[in-house]
Coordinates of C-alpha atoms and ligand atoms in Angstrom, one line a residue:
X3 CA 0.2 -0.1 0.0
X4 CA 0.9 3.4 -0.8
X5 CA 0.7 6.1 1.5
X6 CA 2.1 8.9 1.7
X7 CA 2.1 12.2 4.6
X8 CA 0.9 14.8 2.0
X9 CA -3.2 15.6 1.7
X10 CA -3.8 14.7 -1.4
X11 CA -6.8 15.8 -3.4
X12 CA -9.4 14.3 -4.8
X13 CA -8.7 14.9 -8.4
X14 CA -4.8 14.1 -7.2
X15 CA -5.8 10.5 -5.8
X16 CA -8.0 9.6 -9.1
X17 CA -4.9 10.5 -11.4
X18 CA -3.2 8.1 -8.7
X19 CA -5.3 5.3 -9.1
X20 CA -5.9 5.7 -12.4
X21 CA -1.9 5.6 -13.0
X22 CA -2.0 2.2 -11.1
X23 CA -4.6 0.5 -13.0
X24 CA -2.5 1.2 -16.2
X25 CA 0.8 0.4 -14.6
X26 CA -0.7 -2.7 -13.5
X27 CA -3.1 -3.5 -17.0
X28 CA -0.2 -2.5 -19.8
X29 CA 3.1 -2.7 -17.8
X30 CA 3.1 -5.8 -14.5
X31 CA 2.4 -8.6 -17.1
X32 CA 5.3 -7.1 -19.7
X33 CA 7.8 -6.0 -17.1
X34 CA 10.4 -9.1 -16.2
X35 CA 10.5 -10.6 -20.6
X36 CA 10.9 -6.4 -21.2
X37 CA 13.6 -6.7 -18.9
X38 CA 15.5 -10.3 -20.3
X39 CA 14.7 -9.3 -24.3
X40 CA 15.9 -5.4 -23.8
X41 CA 13.3 -5.0 -25.6
X42 CA 11.9 -1.6 -26.0
X43 CA 7.4 -1.7 -26.5
X44 CA 6.9 0.8 -29.1
X45 CA 3.3 0.2 -28.3
X46 CA 3.4 1.3 -24.4
X47 CA 3.4 5.4 -26.3
X48 CA 0.4 5.6 -27.9
X49 CA -0.7 3.6 -25.1
X50 CA 0.5 6.3 -22.0
X51 CA -0.6 9.5 -25.1
X52 CA -4.9 8.7 -24.9
X53 CA -4.7 8.2 -21.1
X54 CA -2.7 12.3 -21.4
X55 CA 0.4 11.0 -19.4
X56 CA 2.8 12.6 -22.0
X57 CA 0.8 15.7 -21.8
X58 CA 0.4 15.6 -17.8
X59 CA 2.0 19.4 -17.4
X60 CA 0.7 21.0 -20.3
X61 CA -1.8 23.5 -20.9
X62 CA -5.1 22.6 -21.8
X63 CA -4.9 25.4 -24.9
X64 CA -2.3 23.6 -26.1
X65 CA -3.7 19.9 -25.4
X66 CA -2.7 18.8 -22.1
X67 CA -4.2 17.4 -19.3
X68 CA -2.7 20.9 -17.6
X69 CA -2.3 19.2 -13.7
X70 CA 0.2 21.1 -11.2
X71 CA 3.8 18.8 -10.6
X72 CA 3.2 17.6 -7.7
X73 CA -0.4 14.8 -9.5
X74 CA 2.4 15.0 -11.8
X75 CA 4.3 13.3 -9.7
X76 CA 2.3 11.2 -8.0
X77 CA 1.6 9.2 -11.2
X78 CA 5.1 8.2 -11.8
X79 CA 5.8 7.2 -8.5
X80 CA 2.7 4.8 -9.4
X81 CA 4.5 4.0 -12.5
X82 CA 7.5 3.6 -11.4
X83 CA 6.8 1.4 -9.1
X84 CA 6.0 -1.2 -11.9
X85 CA 8.3 -0.5 -14.3
X86 CA 11.5 2.1 -14.1
X87 CA 11.6 1.4 -18.1
X88 CA 8.3 3.0 -18.8
X89 CA 8.9 5.4 -15.6
X90 CA 12.0 7.1 -16.6
X91 CA 10.1 7.7 -20.8
X92 CA 7.6 9.4 -19.3
X93 CA 9.6 11.4 -16.8
X94 CA 12.7 12.5 -19.8
X95 CA 9.8 13.2 -21.7
X96 CA 7.6 15.3 -19.1
X97 CA 9.6 17.0 -17.4
X98 CA 12.8 18.1 -20.5
X99 CA 11.6 18.7 -24.0
X100 CA 7.6 18.9 -23.2
X101 CA 8.8 21.8 -20.4
X102 CA 11.5 23.2 -22.5
X103 CA 9.1 24.4 -25.4
X104 CA 6.2 25.0 -23.1
X105 CA 8.7 27.3 -21.0
X106 CA 10.8 29.2 -24.2
X107 CA 8.9 28.0 -27.3
X108 CA 7.6 30.2 -30.3
X109 CA 4.0 30.0 -30.6
X110 CA 4.7 28.2 -33.9
X111 CA 6.7 25.5 -32.5
X112 CA 4.3 24.8 -30.0
X113 CA 2.5 24.3 -32.3
X114 CA 4.4 21.9 -34.9
X115 CA 5.7 20.4 -31.3
X116 CA 4.4 20.8 -28.5
X117 CA 0.4 19.6 -29.7
X118 CA 1.7 17.1 -30.6
X119 CA 3.7 15.4 -28.1
X120 CA 1.3 16.5 -25.5
X121 CA -1.2 13.8 -27.2
X122 CA 1.4 11.2 -27.1
X123 CA 1.7 11.5 -31.4
X124 CA 5.8 12.4 -30.2
X125 CA 7.7 11.4 -28.5
X126 CA 10.1 13.9 -26.6
X127 CA 14.0 13.4 -26.2
X128 CA 16.6 15.7 -24.6
X129 CA 20.2 15.3 -25.7
X130 CA 22.9 16.6 -22.9
X131 CA 25.6 14.6 -23.0
X132 CA 28.1 13.6 -24.8
X133 CA 31.0 10.8 -24.5
X134 CA 33.2 13.1 -23.0
X135 CA 31.2 16.1 -21.0
X136 CA 28.1 14.1 -18.3
X137 CA 29.7 15.6 -15.1
X138 CA 30.5 18.8 -16.2
X139 CA 27.6 19.1 -18.7
X140 CA 28.7 23.2 -20.0
X141 CA 32.1 21.7 -21.6
X142 CA 29.6 19.7 -25.3
X143 CA 31.3 19.7 -28.6
X144 CA 28.3 19.1 -31.0
X145 CA 28.5 22.7 -32.7
X146 CA 26.4 24.9 -33.9
X147 CA 27.5 27.7 -37.1
X148 CA 24.5 29.8 -38.9
X149 CA 24.6 28.9 -42.2
X150 CA 21.5 31.2 -44.2
X151 CA 18.1 30.1 -43.2
X152 CA 19.7 26.8 -40.4
X153 CA 22.5 26.4 -37.8
X154 CA 23.9 23.0 -39.0
X155 CA 25.9 20.9 -36.2
X156 CA 28.1 18.4 -36.6
X157 CA 28.8 16.2 -33.8
X158 CA 28.1 13.0 -31.0
X159 CA 24.8 13.0 -28.4
X160 CA 25.4 10.2 -25.6
X161 CA 22.6 8.3 -23.0
X162 CA 19.9 10.1 -25.0
X163 CA 16.3 8.4 -23.1
X164 CA 13.8 6.9 -25.8
X165 CA 17.2 8.2 -28.8
X166 CA 15.4 4.4 -31.0
X167 CA 11.7 6.1 -30.6
X168 CA 12.1 10.3 -30.0
X169 CA 10.3 12.3 -33.0
X170 CA 11.4 16.0 -30.6
X171 CA 15.2 16.6 -29.2
X172 CA 15.7 18.7 -27.3
X173 CA 19.5 18.9 -28.4
X174 CA 22.5 21.6 -27.1
X175 CA 25.1 22.4 -28.8
X176 CA 27.4 24.9 -29.7
X177 CA 26.3 28.4 -31.3
X178 CA 30.1 29.9 -30.2
X179 CA 27.5 33.5 -31.0
X180 CA 29.2 35.1 -27.0
X181 CA 32.1 34.5 -28.2
X182 CA 32.3 31.5 -25.3
X183 CA 34.1 28.4 -26.7
X184 CA 34.1 27.3 -23.3
X185 CA 31.4 27.8 -20.7
X186 CA 27.9 27.9 -20.6
X187 CA 26.9 30.7 -22.1
X188 CA 27.5 30.2 -25.8
X189 CA 24.7 27.1 -26.4
X190 CA 21.5 26.6 -28.0
X191 CA 19.0 24.4 -27.7
X192 CA 17.2 22.8 -30.9
X193 CA 14.7 21.0 -31.7
X194 CA 16.2 18.2 -33.5
X195 CA 13.5 15.5 -35.4
X196 CA 14.9 12.9 -36.4
X197 CA 13.6 13.6 -40.2
X198 CA 15.9 16.2 -40.8
X199 CA 19.8 14.6 -43.2
X200 CA 22.6 13.8 -40.9
X201 CA 20.3 12.3 -38.4
X202 CA 21.5 8.4 -37.4
X203 CA 21.1 6.7 -34.1
X204 CA 24.2 4.8 -32.8
X205 CA 25.3 3.0 -30.1
X206 CA 22.5 1.6 -28.1
X207 CA 23.9 1.0 -24.7
X208 CA 23.0 -2.7 -22.9
X209 CA 23.1 -1.6 -19.4
X210 CA 22.3 -2.7 -15.8
X211 CA 19.7 -1.8 -15.4
X212 CA 16.2 0.0 -16.7
X213 CA 16.8 -2.3 -19.8
X214 CA 13.6 -1.3 -20.9
X215 CA 14.6 2.3 -21.8
X216 CA 16.6 2.0 -24.7
X217 CA 19.3 4.7 -24.3
X218 CA 21.2 5.7 -27.4
X219 CA 24.1 8.0 -29.3
X220 CA 22.6 10.3 -31.2
X221 CA 25.0 11.3 -34.3
X222 CA 24.2 15.0 -36.1
X223 CA 26.9 15.1 -39.9
X224 CA 26.8 17.8 -41.6
X225 CA 22.9 17.9 -40.1
X226 CA 20.9 21.4 -41.9
X227 CA 18.1 22.7 -38.5
X228 CA 15.9 25.3 -39.6
X229 CA 16.5 28.8 -37.5
X230 CA 12.9 28.5 -36.4
X231 CA 14.1 25.2 -34.6
X232 CA 16.5 26.8 -32.5
X233 CA 14.4 26.9 -29.2
X234 CA 15.0 30.8 -27.5
X235 CA 18.9 32.9 -27.6
X236 CA 21.3 30.2 -29.0
X237 CA 23.1 31.3 -26.6
X238 CA 20.6 30.5 -23.6
X239 CA 19.9 27.5 -24.4
X240 CA 22.4 25.6 -21.5
X241 CA 20.5 28.1 -19.1
X242 CA 17.2 26.2 -20.6
X243 CA 18.3 23.0 -19.5
X244 CA 19.5 24.0 -16.5
X245 CA 16.2 25.5 -15.3
X246 CA 14.0 22.4 -17.2
X247 CA 16.6 19.8 -14.7
X248 CA 14.7 21.4 -11.7
X249 CA 11.7 20.0 -12.6
X250 CA 13.4 16.6 -14.5
X251 CA 15.3 15.7 -10.6
X252 CA 11.4 15.4 -9.8
X253 CA 10.5 13.4 -12.5
X254 CA 14.0 11.2 -10.9
X255 CA 13.2 11.8 -7.4
X256 CA 9.4 9.7 -8.2
X257 CA 10.9 7.4 -9.8
X258 CA 13.7 6.2 -6.4
X259 CA 10.1 6.5 -4.2
X260 CA 8.1 4.0 -6.4
X261 CA 11.5 2.0 -6.9
X262 CA 11.9 2.0 -3.1
X263 CA 7.8 1.8 -2.2
X264 CA 7.4 -1.2 -4.5
X265 CA 10.5 -3.2 -2.8
X266 CA 9.3 -2.3 0.6
X267 CA 5.7 -3.9 -0.2
X268 CA 7.5 -6.9 -2.1
X269 CA 9.3 -7.9 0.7
X270 CA 6.5 -7.0 3.5
X271 CA 4.6 -9.5 1.5
X272 CA 7.3 -11.8 1.3
X273 CA 8.7 -11.8 5.1
X274 CA 5.0 -12.5 5.8
X275 CA 5.4 -15.7 3.6
X276 CA 8.6 -16.9 4.2
X277 CA 8.8 -19.3 7.1
X278 CA 12.0 -19.9 8.7
X279 CA 13.0 -21.7 13.0
X280 CA 8.9 -22.7 12.4
X281 CA 7.6 -19.4 11.9
X282 CA 6.9 -16.0 8.8
X283 CA 10.5 -14.1 9.0
X284 CA 8.3 -11.3 9.7
X285 CA 8.1 -12.4 12.6
X286 CA 12.0 -11.4 13.8
X287 CA 12.7 -8.3 15.4
X288 CA 15.5 -8.3 12.7
X289 CA 13.3 -8.4 9.9
X290 CA 10.5 -6.6 12.2
X291 CA 13.5 -3.4 12.7
X292 CA 14.8 -3.7 8.8
X293 CA 11.9 -3.0 8.0
X294 CA 10.6 -0.1 9.6
X295 CA 13.9 1.9 9.0
X296 CA 13.1 0.6 4.7
X297 CA 9.2 2.3 5.3
X298 CA 11.2 5.2 7.1
X299 CA 13.7 5.7 4.4
X300 CA 10.4 6.3 1.9
X301 CA 8.4 7.7 3.7
X302 CA 10.7 10.7 4.9
X303 CA 11.8 10.9 0.8
X304 CA 8.0 11.3 -0.3
X305 CA 7.1 14.0 1.4
X306 CA 9.6 15.8 0.6
X307 CA 9.8 15.1 -2.9
X308 CA 5.9 16.9 -2.1
X309 CA 6.5 18.9 -0.7
X310 CA 9.8 20.2 -3.3
X311 CA 7.2 19.5 -6.3
X312 CA 3.8 21.9 -4.1
X313 CA 6.7 24.6 -4.0
X314 CA 7.2 24.0 -7.8
X315 CA 3.6 25.2 -7.8
X316 CA 3.6 27.8 -5.4
X317 CA 5.7 28.9 -8.7
X318 CA 9.2 29.0 -5.9
X319 CA 12.7 28.6 -6.8
X320 CA 13.1 25.2 -6.7
X321 CA 17.0 24.3 -7.5
X322 CA 18.2 23.1 -5.0
X323 CA 15.0 21.7 -3.4
X324 CA 14.3 19.3 -6.2
X325 CA 18.1 18.2 -6.1
X326 CA 17.6 17.8 -1.8
X327 CA 14.6 15.9 -3.5
X328 CA 17.0 13.8 -5.9
X329 CA 20.1 13.3 -3.6
X330 CA 17.7 11.6 -0.8
X331 CA 15.2 9.8 -3.1
X332 CA 17.9 8.2 -5.0
X333 CA 20.1 7.2 -2.4
X334 CA 17.3 6.1 -0.3
X335 CA 15.8 3.3 -3.1
X336 CA 19.5 2.0 -3.4
X337 CA 19.4 1.4 0.4
X338 CA 15.9 0.5 0.6
X339 CA 16.6 -2.4 -2.4
X340 CA 19.4 -3.6 -1.4
X341 CA 17.3 -4.4 2.1
X342 CA 14.7 -6.0 0.6
X343 CA 17.5 -8.7 -1.5
X344 CA 18.5 -9.1 1.5
X345 CA 14.6 -10.0 3.4
X346 CA 14.5 -12.4 1.0
X347 CA 18.0 -14.4 1.7
X348 CA 19.6 -16.3 -1.6
X349 CA 15.5 -15.1 -2.9
X350 CA 16.1 -12.0 -3.7
X351 CA 20.0 -13.4 -5.7
X352 CA 18.2 -14.6 -8.6
X353 CA 15.3 -13.4 -11.2
X354 CA 12.8 -15.1 -9.3
X355 CA 10.9 -12.7 -8.3
X356 CA 11.2 -9.0 -9.1
X357 CA 13.2 -7.2 -6.4
X358 CA 16.6 -8.2 -7.7
X359 CA 15.5 -6.1 -11.1
X360 CA 14.2 -3.4 -8.9
X361 CA 17.9 -3.2 -7.1
X362 CA 19.1 -2.8 -10.7
X363 CA 16.6 -0.2 -11.7
X364 CA 18.0 2.2 -8.7
X365 CA 20.9 2.7 -9.5
X366 CA 21.3 4.3 -12.6
X367 CA 19.0 7.3 -10.3
X368 CA 22.0 8.3 -8.7
X369 CA 23.8 9.0 -11.9
X370 CA 21.0 10.4 -13.9
X371 CA 20.3 14.0 -14.4
X372 CA 23.4 14.9 -11.6
X373 CA 25.5 11.9 -10.3
X374 CA 24.6 12.4 -5.9
X375 CA 27.6 13.5 -5.9
X376 CA 26.8 16.9 -8.3
X377 CA 23.7 16.9 -5.9
X378 CA 25.5 17.9 -3.1
X379 CA 27.2 20.8 -5.2
X380 CA 24.1 22.7 -6.7
X381 CA 22.5 21.6 -2.7
X382 CA 25.8 23.1 -1.2
X383 CA 26.6 25.5 -4.3
X384 CA 22.5 27.5 -3.3
X385 CA 23.5 28.1 0.1
X386 CA 26.2 29.6 0.1
X387 CA 24.4 31.9 -2.8
X388 CA 21.8 32.0 -0.8
X389 CA 23.8 33.0 2.6
X390 CA 22.7 30.3 4.6
X391 CA 26.3 28.9 5.9
X392 CA 27.9 32.0 7.0
Ligands
FAD10 C1 20.8 5.1 -18.4 C2 21.2 6.9 -18.9 C3 20.2 7.2 -19.2 C4 20.9 8.8 -19.1 N1 19.6 9.6 -20.1 C5 20.4 11.1 -19.9 C6 19.5 11.6 -21.2 O1 18.2 11.7 -21.6 N2 20.3 12.4 -22.1 C7 21.4 13.2 -21.7 O2 21.3 14.3 -21.9 N3 21.9 12.1 -20.3 C8 21.6 11.6 -20.0 N4 22.3 10.7 -19.6 C9 23.7 11.2 -18.5 C10 23.6 11.2 -17.5 O3 23.0 12.9 -17.7 C11 25.5 11.7 -17.6 O4 25.3 9.2 -16.7 C12 25.2 11.8 -16.3 O5 25.3 13.0 -16.1 C13 26.8 11.9 -15.5 O6 28.4 11.6 -16.5 P1 28.7 11.1 -16.5 O7 28.5 9.4 -17.3 O8 29.8 11.1 -18.1 O9 30.0 11.3 -15.6 P2 31.1 11.3 -15.2 O10 30.8 13.1 -15.3 O11 32.2 11.3 -15.9 O12 31.3 11.7 -13.3 C14 32.8 10.2 -14.0 C15 32.5 9.8 -11.6 O13 33.3 11.9 -10.7 C16 31.6 11.7 -10.0 N5 32.5 13.5 -10.3 C17 32.5 14.0 -11.5 N6 32.6 15.4 -11.9 C18 32.5 15.8 -10.1 C19 33.0 16.7 -9.1 N7 33.3 17.9 -10.0 N8 33.3 16.6 -7.8 C20 32.7 15.3 -7.2 N9 32.8 14.5 -8.1 C21 33.0 14.3 -9.8 C22 30.7 11.4 -10.8 O14 30.2 12.0 -9.6 C23 31.5 9.9 -10.7 O15 31.5 9.3 -9.8 C24 21.9 8.7 -19.4 C25 23.1 8.1 -18.7 C26 22.3 7.2 -17.8 C27 23.4 5.8 -17.8

């Protein structure tokens, strides 16, 4: 059972139930096989779109559900608890490319891209990382040169979630318009579509977890992007991407809470069923204490996430709180899934039960959209800049 300290409205509980039912009906029967075969099921995009789950925070005038971020994250947690691979597709699409176009796009860009994205007709991806540019995200090397009515992009993007099926990719490339050849100024955000000449999908990663989420390299080879596909100012793309990551990190935190909650639920049930020394193992205090600690970390992570989401919905600056929520929830997910395996004993170490997959899926939440080390840097920088540490 999932519970929250934050009181949810009737509408939020209804969307939560819809997400839970969708996950049980469409994802639960397949999640293990998709993980085993590293299979991405494309029909899931249309099913998510039909329920409005690919335009959750997009205003209704642009074809979305116009929900607040707390409602979106509550639904995302339900999906993650069943299939973390589908959750990252939903999270990236809703939090990054969609939000970027909604916030900085022209009316023409919203018409051509945001509306079909919100309806689930175009899947969105986010391409900031490169083979040699990860935590130091401002060091991107993909080059964008102006040429008449186009920008010509050359370079390789790495680790692009949903990159095999994306209809819209928000790609960051160096424009050098501000004369900054290395830093954060001088990077543009481009709306790239797979039909552009010079666009190709490269290596698909063979991952430890999230195996049903395709993660690929994208290659841009002398790719001509029409000027009307530049998002915002040509030297502000990096800042737009960073601001969107505030929401992205809330999505990853929700994914982590969902994974941790699922591990807790499976471990509690197993502790009631598994008998050793003539009684269910849940009667051993060592197991009860372990479950109590797991439940405490899940509740604390969810409470911080919901508080950060509520702050976003009030229009507050949330850089620090979204980094805190992501840091806490991802480390809790890794810890809770490790404890769940311990409660399952040897059966936790094999693929017969879902906790092995949850453990593998949890790990990446400490890595993407900024590693735990980067979250700590962001939090410390925010605290210093606000004079909290004098
Ligand atoms: C499954 C998956 C999906 C992804 N999806 C996307 C996506 O859709 N779009 C996208 O753009 N990217 C995506 N990424 C990339 C992800 O954001 C990067 O992997 C992440 O930012 C870390 O970069 P890196 O892997 O290059 O590690 P590195 O930056 O090389 O870091 C290696 C280690 O050094 C540490 N480190 C680095 N700098 C510092 C520092 N200053 N202080 C202390 N420690 C430091 C890191 O914390 C880490 O432990 C994805 C990654 C994965 C694994």
